[in-house]
CSV table of C-alpha atoms in Angstrom, one decimal:
chain,number,residue,atom,x,y,z
X,1,UNK,CA,-31.0,26.8,-13.6
X,2,UNK,CA,-30.7,28.6,-11.2
X,3,UNK,CA,-26.7,28.8,-12.0
X,4,UNK,CA,-25.4,30.3,-15.3
X,5,UNK,CA,-23.8,27.5,-17.6
X,6,UNK,CA,-20.4,29.4,-17.5
X,7,UNK,CA,-20.1,28.3,-13.7
X,8,UNK,CA,-20.6,24.5,-13.7
X,9,UNK,CA,-16.8,24.1,-14.6
X,10,UNK,CA,-15.9,25.8,-11.5
X,11,UNK,CA,-18.9,24.5,-9.1
X,12,UNK,CA,-18.1,20.9,-10.5
X,13,UNK,CA,-14.0,21.2,-9.3
X,14,UNK,CA,-14.9,23.6,-6.6
X,15,UNK,CA,-17.2,20.5,-5.0
X,16,UNK,CA,-14.8,17.5,-5.6
X,17,UNK,CA,-11.7,19.6,-4.3
X,18,UNK,CA,-13.8,20.4,-0.6
X,19,UNK,CA,-14.9,16.2,-0.9
X,20,UNK,CA,-11.5,14.9,-1.8
X,21,UNK,CA,-10.2,17.7,1.2
X,22,UNK,CA,-12.7,17.6,4.1
X,23,UNK,CA,-11.8,13.0,2.8
X,24,UNK,CA,-8.2,13.2,3.7
X,25,UNK,CA,-8.3,15.6,6.6
X,26,UNK,CA,-10.4,12.9,8.5
X,27,UNK,CA,-8.3,10.1,7.8
X,28,UNK,CA,-4.9,11.8,8.8
X,29,UNK,CA,-6.9,13.2,11.8
X,30,UNK,CA,-7.7,9.6,13.2
X,31,UNK,CA,-7.4,5.6,12.3
X,32,UNK,CA,-11.5,4.0,11.6
X,33,UNK,CA,-11.2,1.2,10.6
X,34,UNK,CA,-11.8,0.6,6.7
X,35,UNK,CA,-15.0,1.5,4.4
X,36,UNK,CA,-17.0,-0.6,3.3
X,37,UNK,CA,-15.8,0.6,-0.6
X,38,UNK,CA,-13.2,0.5,0.4
X,39,UNK,CA,-12.9,-3.2,1.3
X,40,UNK,CA,-14.8,-3.9,-1.4
X,41,UNK,CA,-11.8,-2.0,-3.7
X,42,UNK,CA,-9.8,-5.0,-1.8
X,43,UNK,CA,-11.1,-7.7,-2.1
X,44,UNK,CA,-11.2,-7.5,-5.7
X,45,UNK,CA,-7.9,-6.8,-6.1
X,46,UNK,CA,-5.9,-8.9,-4.0
X,47,UNK,CA,-7.1,-12.0,-5.5
X,48,UNK,CA,-5.7,-9.8,-9.3
X,49,UNK,CA,-2.4,-8.7,-8.3
X,50,UNK,CA,-2.0,-12.2,-6.5
X,51,UNK,CA,-2.4,-14.6,-9.6
X,52,UNK,CA,-0.7,-11.2,-11.4
X,53,UNK,CA,2.2,-12.4,-9.1
X,54,UNK,CA,1.8,-15.2,-9.4
X,55,UNK,CA,1.4,-15.6,-13.8
X,56,UNK,CA,4.7,-13.7,-13.9
X,57,UNK,CA,7.2,-15.2,-11.6
X,58,UNK,CA,5.8,-17.9,-13.3
X,59,UNK,CA,6.1,-16.9,-16.6
X,60,UNK,CA,9.7,-15.4,-15.3
X,61,UNK,CA,10.6,-18.8,-14.5
X,62,UNK,CA,9.2,-20.9,-17.6
X,63,UNK,CA,11.8,-18.3,-19.7
X,64,UNK,CA,14.6,-19.2,-17.5
X,65,UNK,CA,14.2,-22.6,-17.1
X,66,UNK,CA,13.6,-23.6,-20.6
X,67,UNK,CA,14.3,-21.2,-23.2
X,68,UNK,CA,18.1,-21.3,-23.1
X,69,UNK,CA,17.8,-24.9,-23.7
X,70,UNK,CA,16.4,-24.6,-27.8
X,71,UNK,CA,18.5,-25.1,-29.9
X,72,UNK,CA,20.9,-28.1,-28.5
X,73,UNK,CA,21.4,-31.1,-29.9
X,74,UNK,CA,18.8,-34.2,-29.0
X,75,UNK,CA,21.4,-34.9,-26.3
X,76,UNK,CA,22.1,-32.3,-24.4
X,77,UNK,CA,19.0,-31.4,-24.5
X,78,UNK,CA,17.8,-35.3,-23.2
X,79,UNK,CA,20.1,-34.8,-20.3
X,80,UNK,CA,19.6,-30.8,-19.9
X,81,UNK,CA,16.3,-31.2,-19.1
X,82,UNK,CA,16.7,-34.8,-16.8
X,83,UNK,CA,18.5,-32.4,-15.1
X,84,UNK,CA,16.0,-29.6,-14.4
X,85,UNK,CA,13.2,-31.8,-13.8
X,86,UNK,CA,15.9,-33.3,-11.1
X,87,UNK,CA,16.3,-29.5,-10.7
X,88,UNK,CA,12.5,-28.4,-10.2
X,89,UNK,CA,12.5,-31.2,-8.0
X,90,UNK,CA,15.1,-31.0,-5.7
X,91,UNK,CA,13.9,-27.1,-5.9
X,92,UNK,CA,11.0,-28.5,-4.6
X,93,UNK,CA,12.1,-30.4,-1.5
X,94,UNK,CA,14.3,-27.5,-0.9
X,95,UNK,CA,11.5,-24.7,-0.9
X,96,UNK,CA,9.6,-27.2,0.8
X,97,UNK,CA,12.0,-27.9,3.5
X,98,UNK,CA,12.5,-24.2,4.0
X,99,UNK,CA,9.2,-23.5,3.9
X,100,UNK,CA,8.9,-25.9,7.1
X,101,UNK,CA,11.5,-23.9,8.9
X,102,UNK,CA,10.0,-21.2,8.8
X,103,UNK,CA,6.5,-22.0,9.5
X,104,UNK,CA,8.1,-24.1,12.5
X,105,UNK,CA,9.8,-21.1,13.7
X,106,UNK,CA,6.4,-19.1,12.8
X,107,UNK,CA,5.0,-21.9,14.9
X,108,UNK,CA,7.5,-21.2,18.1
X,109,UNK,CA,7.0,-17.8,17.6
X,110,UNK,CA,3.0,-18.1,18.4
X,111,UNK,CA,2.8,-20.7,21.1
X,112,UNK,CA,6.0,-17.2,22.8
X,113,UNK,CA,2.4,-15.6,23.0
X,114,UNK,CA,-0.2,-15.3,25.1
X,115,UNK,CA,-2.9,-13.2,22.5
X,116,UNK,CA,-4.8,-15.6,19.5
X,117,UNK,CA,-2.8,-15.0,16.5
X,118,UNK,CA,-3.4,-15.8,12.7
X,119,UNK,CA,-1.3,-16.8,10.6
X,120,UNK,CA,-1.2,-15.0,6.3
X,121,UNK,CA,1.0,-15.1,3.5
X,122,UNK,CA,2.1,-12.1,2.1
X,123,UNK,CA,0.5,-12.0,-1.9
X,124,UNK,CA,2.2,-8.2,-3.2
X,125,UNK,CA,4.9,-5.6,-1.5
X,126,UNK,CA,4.6,-2.2,-2.4
X,127,UNK,CA,8.2,-2.0,-4.6
X,128,UNK,CA,8.8,1.5,-6.2
X,129,UNK,CA,6.8,3.1,-4.1
X,130,UNK,CA,6.9,5.9,-1.1
X,131,UNK,CA,4.7,4.2,1.1
X,132,UNK,CA,6.1,1.2,2.5
X,133,UNK,CA,3.6,-1.3,2.6
X,134,UNK,CA,2.8,-5.5,1.9
X,135,UNK,CA,-0.6,-6.8,1.3
X,136,UNK,CA,-1.6,-10.0,2.9
X,137,UNK,CA,-4.1,-12.9,2.6
X,138,UNK,CA,-6.1,-12.7,5.7
X,139,UNK,CA,-9.1,-9.9,6.4
X,140,UNK,CA,-11.6,-9.3,9.2
X,141,UNK,CA,-13.6,-12.6,8.6
X,142,UNK,CA,-10.4,-14.3,10.0
X,143,UNK,CA,-10.9,-12.0,13.0
X,144,UNK,CA,-8.2,-9.3,11.5
X,145,UNK,CA,-8.9,-5.3,12.1
X,146,UNK,CA,-8.1,-1.9,11.4
X,147,UNK,CA,-4.4,-1.7,13.8
X,148,UNK,CA,-3.6,-4.9,15.4
X,149,UNK,CA,-0.2,-6.0,15.3
X,150,UNK,CA,2.2,-8.0,12.4
X,151,UNK,CA,5.0,-9.5,13.7
X,152,UNK,CA,7.1,-12.6,11.7
X,153,UNK,CA,9.9,-14.7,13.2
X,154,UNK,CA,12.0,-12.0,13.1
X,155,UNK,CA,10.4,-9.7,14.9
X,156,UNK,CA,7.5,-6.0,14.4
X,157,UNK,CA,6.3,-5.8,11.1
X,158,UNK,CA,4.1,-3.5,11.4
X,159,UNK,CA,0.7,-2.6,12.0
X,160,UNK,CA,-3.1,-3.4,9.6
X,161,UNK,CA,-4.1,0.3,8.1
X,162,UNK,CA,-6.5,-1.2,5.6
X,163,UNK,CA,-8.9,-4.4,5.8
X,164,UNK,CA,-11.3,-6.2,3.6
X,165,UNK,CA,-12.9,-9.6,4.3
X,166,UNK,CA,-9.8,-11.5,2.6
X,167,UNK,CA,-7.0,-9.3,2.7
X,168,UNK,CA,-5.6,-6.6,4.4
X,169,UNK,CA,-2.9,-4.5,4.0
X,170,UNK,CA,-0.5,-3.9,6.5
X,171,UNK,CA,2.3,-0.2,7.2
X,172,UNK,CA,5.6,-1.7,7.6
X,173,UNK,CA,7.9,-0.1,10.0
X,174,UNK,CA,9.8,1.2,7.9
X,175,UNK,CA,7.3,3.5,7.0
X,176,UNK,CA,7.5,6.9,7.2
X,177,UNK,CA,4.4,7.5,8.4
X,178,UNK,CA,4.5,4.9,11.2
X,179,UNK,CA,5.4,5.8,14.9
X,180,UNK,CA,6.4,3.2,17.9
X,181,UNK,CA,6.4,3.5,21.3
X,182,UNK,CA,9.6,2.3,22.0
X,183,UNK,CA,12.6,1.8,24.3
X,184,UNK,CA,15.9,0.5,24.3
X,185,UNK,CA,16.7,-3.1,26.1
X,186,UNK,CA,19.6,-1.9,28.1
X,187,UNK,CA,18.8,1.5,29.1
X,188,UNK,CA,15.0,1.6,29.8
X,189,UNK,CA,15.6,4.9,27.7
X,190,UNK,CA,12.1,5.2,25.7
X,191,UNK,CA,11.2,7.0,23.1
X,192,UNK,CA,9.4,6.6,19.6
X,193,UNK,CA,10.8,5.1,16.3
X,194,UNK,CA,9.2,6.2,13.0
X,195,UNK,CA,9.7,4.4,10.0
X,196,UNK,CA,13.1,6.7,7.5
X,197,UNK,CA,12.1,4.8,4.2
X,198,UNK,CA,14.4,3.0,2.8
X,199,UNK,CA,17.1,4.7,5.8
X,200,UNK,CA,15.0,2.4,8.1
X,201,UNK,CA,14.2,3.5,11.3
X,202,UNK,CA,15.3,6.6,13.6
X,203,UNK,CA,14.8,7.0,17.5
X,204,UNK,CA,13.2,9.8,18.3
X,205,UNK,CA,12.8,11.9,21.6
X,206,UNK,CA,16.3,10.4,23.6
X,207,UNK,CA,17.4,12.6,26.0
X,208,UNK,CA,21.1,13.7,25.0
X,209,UNK,CA,22.3,12.4,29.1
X,210,UNK,CA,21.0,8.9,27.9
X,211,UNK,CA,24.5,6.2,27.2
X,212,UNK,CA,22.7,5.1,23.3
X,213,UNK,CA,25.0,2.3,21.6
X,214,UNK,CA,26.0,0.9,18.2
X,215,UNK,CA,23.9,-2.3,18.7
X,216,UNK,CA,21.5,-1.5,21.5
X,217,UNK,CA,18.7,-3.6,20.8
X,218,UNK,CA,15.1,-1.2,20.7
X,219,UNK,CA,12.1,-3.4,21.9
X,220,UNK,CA,8.0,-2.6,22.1
X,221,UNK,CA,7.0,-0.7,24.9
X,222,UNK,CA,4.2,-1.7,24.9
X,223,UNK,CA,2.7,2.1,26.3
X,224,UNK,CA,0.4,3.5,23.4
X,225,UNK,CA,-1.8,0.0,23.4
X,226,UNK,CA,-0.7,-0.7,19.8
X,227,UNK,CA,1.8,-3.4,19.8
X,228,UNK,CA,2.6,-5.7,23.5
X,229,UNK,CA,5.9,-4.3,25.6
X,230,UNK,CA,8.5,-6.6,24.6
X,231,UNK,CA,8.3,-7.3,21.2
X,232,UNK,CA,11.6,-7.2,19.2
X,233,UNK,CA,11.9,-3.7,16.9
X,234,UNK,CA,15.5,-3.9,15.6
X,235,UNK,CA,19.0,-2.6,16.8
X,236,UNK,CA,20.7,0.7,17.2
X,237,UNK,CA,22.9,1.0,14.2
X,238,UNK,CA,24.1,4.5,15.1
X,239,UNK,CA,23.4,7.7,17.6
X,240,UNK,CA,25.1,10.4,17.6
X,241,UNK,CA,24.8,14.0,20.1
X,242,UNK,CA,25.5,16.6,18.0
X,243,UNK,CA,23.6,18.9,17.2
X,244,UNK,CA,21.7,21.4,18.2
X,245,UNK,CA,18.2,19.9,20.3
X,246,UNK,CA,17.7,18.0,23.8
X,247,UNK,CA,17.7,14.8,21.8
X,248,UNK,CA,19.8,12.2,20.7
X,249,UNK,CA,19.6,10.9,16.9
X,250,UNK,CA,19.4,7.2,16.8
X,251,UNK,CA,19.4,5.4,13.5
X,252,UNK,CA,17.6,2.1,14.4
X,253,UNK,CA,18.1,-0.9,11.9
X,254,UNK,CA,15.0,-3.0,11.8
X,255,UNK,CA,14.6,-6.7,12.3
X,256,UNK,CA,13.4,-7.8,9.8
X,257,UNK,CA,14.5,-8.3,6.4
X,258,UNK,CA,11.2,-6.9,4.6
X,259,UNK,CA,12.4,-7.7,1.2
X,260,UNK,CA,11.8,-11.5,1.7
X,261,UNK,CA,9.3,-11.5,3.8
X,262,UNK,CA,6.6,-14.3,3.3
X,263,UNK,CA,4.3,-15.2,6.0
X,264,UNK,CA,3.9,-13.4,9.2
X,265,UNK,CA,1.5,-13.8,11.9
X,266,UNK,CA,-1.0,-11.3,12.7
X,267,UNK,CA,-1.3,-10.8,17.0
X,268,UNK,CA,-5.5,-10.5,17.6
X,269,UNK,CA,-5.9,-8.0,20.2
X,270,UNK,CA,-8.3,-5.5,22.0
X,271,UNK,CA,-6.6,-2.0,19.7
X,272,UNK,CA,-7.3,-0.4,22.9
X,273,UNK,CA,-6.6,-1.8,26.2
X,274,UNK,CA,-2.7,-3.4,23.7
X,275,UNK,CA,-4.4,-6.9,26.0
U,1,UNK,CA,-24.5,6.3,-19.3
U,2,UNK,CA,-21.9,3.3,-20.7
U,3,UNK,CA,-18.5,5.5,-19.4
U,4,UNK,CA,-19.9,5.5,-16.4
U,5,UNK,CA,-20.0,1.6,-16.6
U,6,UNK,CA,-16.8,0.5,-17.8
U,7,UNK,CA,-14.5,3.9,-16.3
U,8,UNK,CA,-14.6,2.0,-12.6
U,9,UNK,CA,-13.7,-1.6,-14.0
U,10,UNK,CA,-11.0,-0.4,-16.4
U,11,UNK,CA,-9.1,2.7,-13.4
U,12,UNK,CA,-9.4,-0.9,-11.4
U,13,UNK,CA,-7.6,-2.0,-13.9
U,14,UNK,CA,-5.3,0.6,-15.5
U,15,UNK,CA,-4.3,1.2,-10.4
U,16,UNK,CA,-3.9,-2.9,-10.8
U,17,UNK,CA,-1.5,-3.5,-14.1
U,18,UNK,CA,0.4,0.1,-12.6
U,19,UNK,CA,1.3,-1.4,-9.2
U,20,UNK,CA,2.4,-5.1,-10.3
U,21,UNK,CA,3.1,-5.8,-13.6
U,22,UNK,CA,4.4,-2.4,-15.0
U,23,UNK,CA,7.0,-2.2,-10.6
U,24,UNK,CA,8.0,-5.5,-12.1
U,25,UNK,CA,9.0,-4.1,-15.4
U,26,UNK,CA,10.3,-1.0,-14.2
U,27,UNK,CA,13.1,-3.4,-12.4
U,28,UNK,CA,11.7,-1.8,-8.6
U,29,UNK,CA,14.2,1.3,-10.1
U,30,UNK,CA,11.0,4.1,-11.2
U,31,UNK,CA,7.2,4.1,-9.8
U,32,UNK,CA,5.1,4.0,-13.3
U,33,UNK,CA,2.8,6.6,-12.2
U,34,UNK,CA,0.5,6.2,-15.4
U,35,UNK,CA,-2.9,7.1,-14.3
U,36,UNK,CA,-2.0,10.6,-13.0
U,37,UNK,CA,-1.1,10.8,-16.8
U,38,UNK,CA,-4.8,9.9,-17.7
U,39,UNK,CA,-5.9,12.5,-15.4
U,40,UNK,CA,-4.1,15.2,-16.7
U,41,UNK,CA,-5.4,13.9,-20.2
U,42,UNK,CA,-9.1,14.3,-19.0
U,43,UNK,CA,-7.9,17.7,-17.7
U,44,UNK,CA,-7.7,18.9,-20.8
U,45,UNK,CA,-10.0,16.0,-22.7
U,46,UNK,CA,-13.0,15.6,-21.0
U,47,UNK,CA,-15.7,17.9,-18.9
U,48,UNK,CA,-15.6,19.1,-15.7
U,49,UNK,CA,-17.9,16.3,-15.4
U,50,UNK,CA,-16.7,13.2,-16.6
U,51,UNK,CA,-13.9,14.5,-15.6
U,52,UNK,CA,-13.7,14.9,-12.2
U,53,UNK,CA,-15.2,11.7,-11.2
U,54,UNK,CA,-12.7,10.0,-13.6
U,55,UNK,CA,-9.9,11.7,-11.0
U,56,UNK,CA,-12.1,11.5,-8.3
U,57,UNK,CA,-12.3,7.3,-9.0
U,58,UNK,CA,-8.5,6.5,-9.7
U,59,UNK,CA,-7.7,8.5,-6.8
U,60,UNK,CA,-10.1,6.2,-4.5
U,61,UNK,CA,-8.5,3.4,-6.4
U,62,UNK,CA,-5.0,4.8,-6.1
U,63,UNK,CA,-5.7,5.0,-2.4
U,64,UNK,CA,-7.4,2.3,-1.3
U,65,UNK,CA,-4.0,-0.4,-3.3
U,66,UNK,CA,-1.5,1.8,-3.0
U,67,UNK,CA,-1.6,4.5,0.0
U,68,UNK,CA,-0.3,4.5,3.1
U,69,UNK,CA,-3.1,7.9,3.6
U,70,UNK,CA,-6.5,7.8,2.6
U,71,UNK,CA,-8.2,10.5,0.9
U,72,UNK,CA,-4.0,11.7,-0.1
U,73,UNK,CA,-4.5,10.4,-4.6
U,74,UNK,CA,-8.1,11.5,-4.2
U,75,UNK,CA,-6.9,15.3,-3.5
U,76,UNK,CA,-4.0,15.0,-5.6
U,77,UNK,CA,-5.2,13.9,-8.3
U,78,UNK,CA,-8.9,16.5,-8.1
U,79,UNK,CA,-6.1,19.3,-8.4
U,80,UNK,CA,-4.2,18.1,-11.0
U,81,UNK,CA,-7.0,17.3,-12.8
U,82,UNK,CA,-8.7,21.3,-11.7
U,83,UNK,CA,-5.3,22.4,-12.7
U,84,UNK,CA,-5.2,21.2,-15.8
U,85,UNK,CA,-8.8,22.0,-17.0
U,86,UNK,CA,-7.3,25.8,-15.8
U,87,UNK,CA,-4.4,25.2,-18.1
U,88,UNK,CA,-5.7,23.6,-21.7
U,89,UNK,CA,-7.9,26.7,-21.5
U,90,UNK,CA,-5.0,28.7,-21.4
U,91,UNK,CA,-2.8,27.6,-23.8
U,92,UNK,CA,-2.7,25.0,-26.4
U,93,UNK,CA,-2.3,21.4,-24.8
U,94,UNK,CA,-1.8,19.6,-28.1
U,95,UNK,CA,2.0,20.5,-28.5
U,96,UNK,CA,4.4,17.2,-27.4
U,97,UNK,CA,6.3,19.4,-25.3
U,98,UNK,CA,4.1,21.3,-23.9
U,99,UNK,CA,2.0,17.9,-22.9
U,100,UNK,CA,5.4,16.1,-21.7
U,101,UNK,CA,6.4,19.5,-19.4
U,102,UNK,CA,3.1,19.7,-18.4
U,103,UNK,CA,3.0,15.7,-17.2
U,104,UNK,CA,6.9,16.5,-15.4
U,105,UNK,CA,5.5,19.2,-14.4
U,106,UNK,CA,2.3,18.0,-12.1
U,107,UNK,CA,5.1,14.9,-11.0
U,108,UNK,CA,6.9,17.3,-9.1
U,109,UNK,CA,4.1,18.9,-7.8
U,110,UNK,CA,2.3,16.3,-6.7
U,111,UNK,CA,5.7,15.3,-4.8
U,112,UNK,CA,6.3,18.8,-3.1
U,113,UNK,CA,2.4,18.6,-1.9
U,114,UNK,CA,3.1,15.1,-0.4
U,115,UNK,CA,6.4,16.5,1.1
U,116,UNK,CA,4.8,19.3,2.8
U,117,UNK,CA,1.6,17.1,4.5
U,118,UNK,CA,4.5,14.6,5.2
U,119,UNK,CA,5.9,17.7,7.3
U,120,UNK,CA,3.7,19.8,8.6
U,121,UNK,CA,0.6,16.8,9.3
U,122,UNK,CA,3.3,14.2,10.3
U,123,UNK,CA,6.2,15.8,11.6
U,124,UNK,CA,8.2,13.1,9.1
U,125,UNK,CA,11.6,14.8,7.1
U,126,UNK,CA,10.7,12.9,3.5
U,127,UNK,CA,12.6,15.4,1.1
U,128,UNK,CA,14.5,12.6,-0.2
U,129,UNK,CA,11.8,10.9,-2.0
U,130,UNK,CA,11.7,14.1,-4.0
U,131,UNK,CA,14.8,13.3,-5.7
U,132,UNK,CA,15.3,9.7,-5.8
U,133,UNK,CA,11.6,9.2,-6.4
U,134,UNK,CA,9.8,12.6,-7.1
U,135,UNK,CA,12.1,13.6,-9.9
U,136,UNK,CA,12.9,10.6,-12.1
U,137,UNK,CA,8.8,9.5,-11.9
U,138,UNK,CA,8.9,13.3,-13.5
U,139,UNK,CA,10.6,12.4,-16.3
U,140,UNK,CA,10.0,8.9,-17.1
U,141,UNK,CA,6.5,9.9,-17.6
U,142,UNK,CA,7.5,13.1,-19.1
U,143,UNK,CA,8.6,11.1,-22.2
U,144,UNK,CA,6.2,8.7,-22.1
U,145,UNK,CA,3.1,11.6,-21.6
U,146,UNK,CA,3.6,12.1,-25.6
U,147,UNK,CA,2.8,8.6,-26.4
U,148,UNK,CA,0.4,7.6,-23.5
U,149,UNK,CA,-2.1,10.0,-24.9
U,150,UNK,CA,-1.9,9.0,-28.4
U,151,UNK,CA,-3.4,5.7,-27.5
U,152,UNK,CA,-5.7,7.5,-24.7
U,153,UNK,CA,-7.0,9.6,-27.8
U,154,UNK,CA,-6.8,5.7,-30.3
U,155,UNK,CA,-9.1,4.5,-27.3
U,156,UNK,CA,-11.3,7.8,-26.8
U,157,UNK,CA,-12.2,7.4,-30.6
U,158,UNK,CA,-12.8,3.7,-30.1
U,159,UNK,CA,-15.2,4.4,-27.3
U,160,UNK,CA,-17.3,7.7,-30.5
U,161,UNK,CA,-17.0,4.8,-31.8
U,162,UNK,CA,-19.2,2.2,-30.4
U,163,UNK,CA,-21.2,4.6,-29.0
U,164,UNK,CA,-22.1,6.3,-32.3
U,165,UNK,CA,-25.8,5.5,-34.3
U,166,UNK,CA,-25.4,3.2,-37.5
U,167,UNK,CA,-27.2,5.6,-40.3
U,168,UNK,CA,-30.7,4.5,-40.8
U,169,UNK,CA,-31.6,2.4,-44.0
U,170,UNK,CA,-34.6,4.1,-46.7
């Protein structure tokens, strides 16, 4: 062997460190299409995550609905069972009604958009992670690709950062890594809407001379080509000129309630031209 | 050979369980990054090649399923694996207190590196995450790590037992 045995560990560690650092610096500097291996992992994991989430929900529901009935008298049990069954039925109808209303809103939104759209269901979301993302059940087989904008009936949700054939990861606009060209509807002042995690978003690079106040609506400006112009992003909650610097400090509450997202639509457009 | 065949499947399962069941049981309050404990265990118990590949694969799955920046966890896990190997060579890495405190330290190091990456590469200040996410995670993982180390040791013994060839009858 050319290399003494005592240096083997050192060489392996150095090679792995350099390799991982190279991958990190490559992917941090550009928006690239999802690699085949990543697609495969996402494709394999999405149904498993979906199945686990559905099973856990089923277990949770079963626990809540039936287990506390154990130990009651027969009559009471029968009545409660009947009640639970009726409640289930009612819940089912109510869920169907609410779902129908949500889908109708989505359909209305879809009809108002010039681009082709793909409706998708949210199958998982990061609950505690630093990264604010959701997993949807549509992928490249449905025409989705990295960079496409994702909306709900309330407004902009985020953009796709990874796709496999039948699943995609969506980076929410509240993620610190999310930057969207935005403008304030009233004053037309343009800036960058950056995610701020649980705090919502902050609108950056708005000059101190611009008049901005709480309640102003923030829309996508369409400049970077990822999001079409005029999509609702959020509402200004606080604007402050205190502190040094040329720009104001503006907090924005996103239009979308990410905790309650169930269905979304992805806009199929040309990422380079934004059309 | 069985190690390299089983490894990707087991690690993918670990990450899926981590981001679904464990997140649910933690009530959405604290992320249980058990994968980090596995990487530290690999640094303490496995050779450079086996442990390095384990860390890289685990980081890859984490990047695919949870990270917004591809390559982030691969780099962090390989780095933590290397640090664990160095520590294992310098001290007696079987003491429970050392395992717990070193796990907490690695979690904080991971958090600090993510905060710095966001600050200097993406221009975002997420210092709040140190207090709200990484310090509680470091405490929880530190407490859990001796238990997980024990489970992993049993699993390792089980694997070796499977690999051991039975004595030939004369």
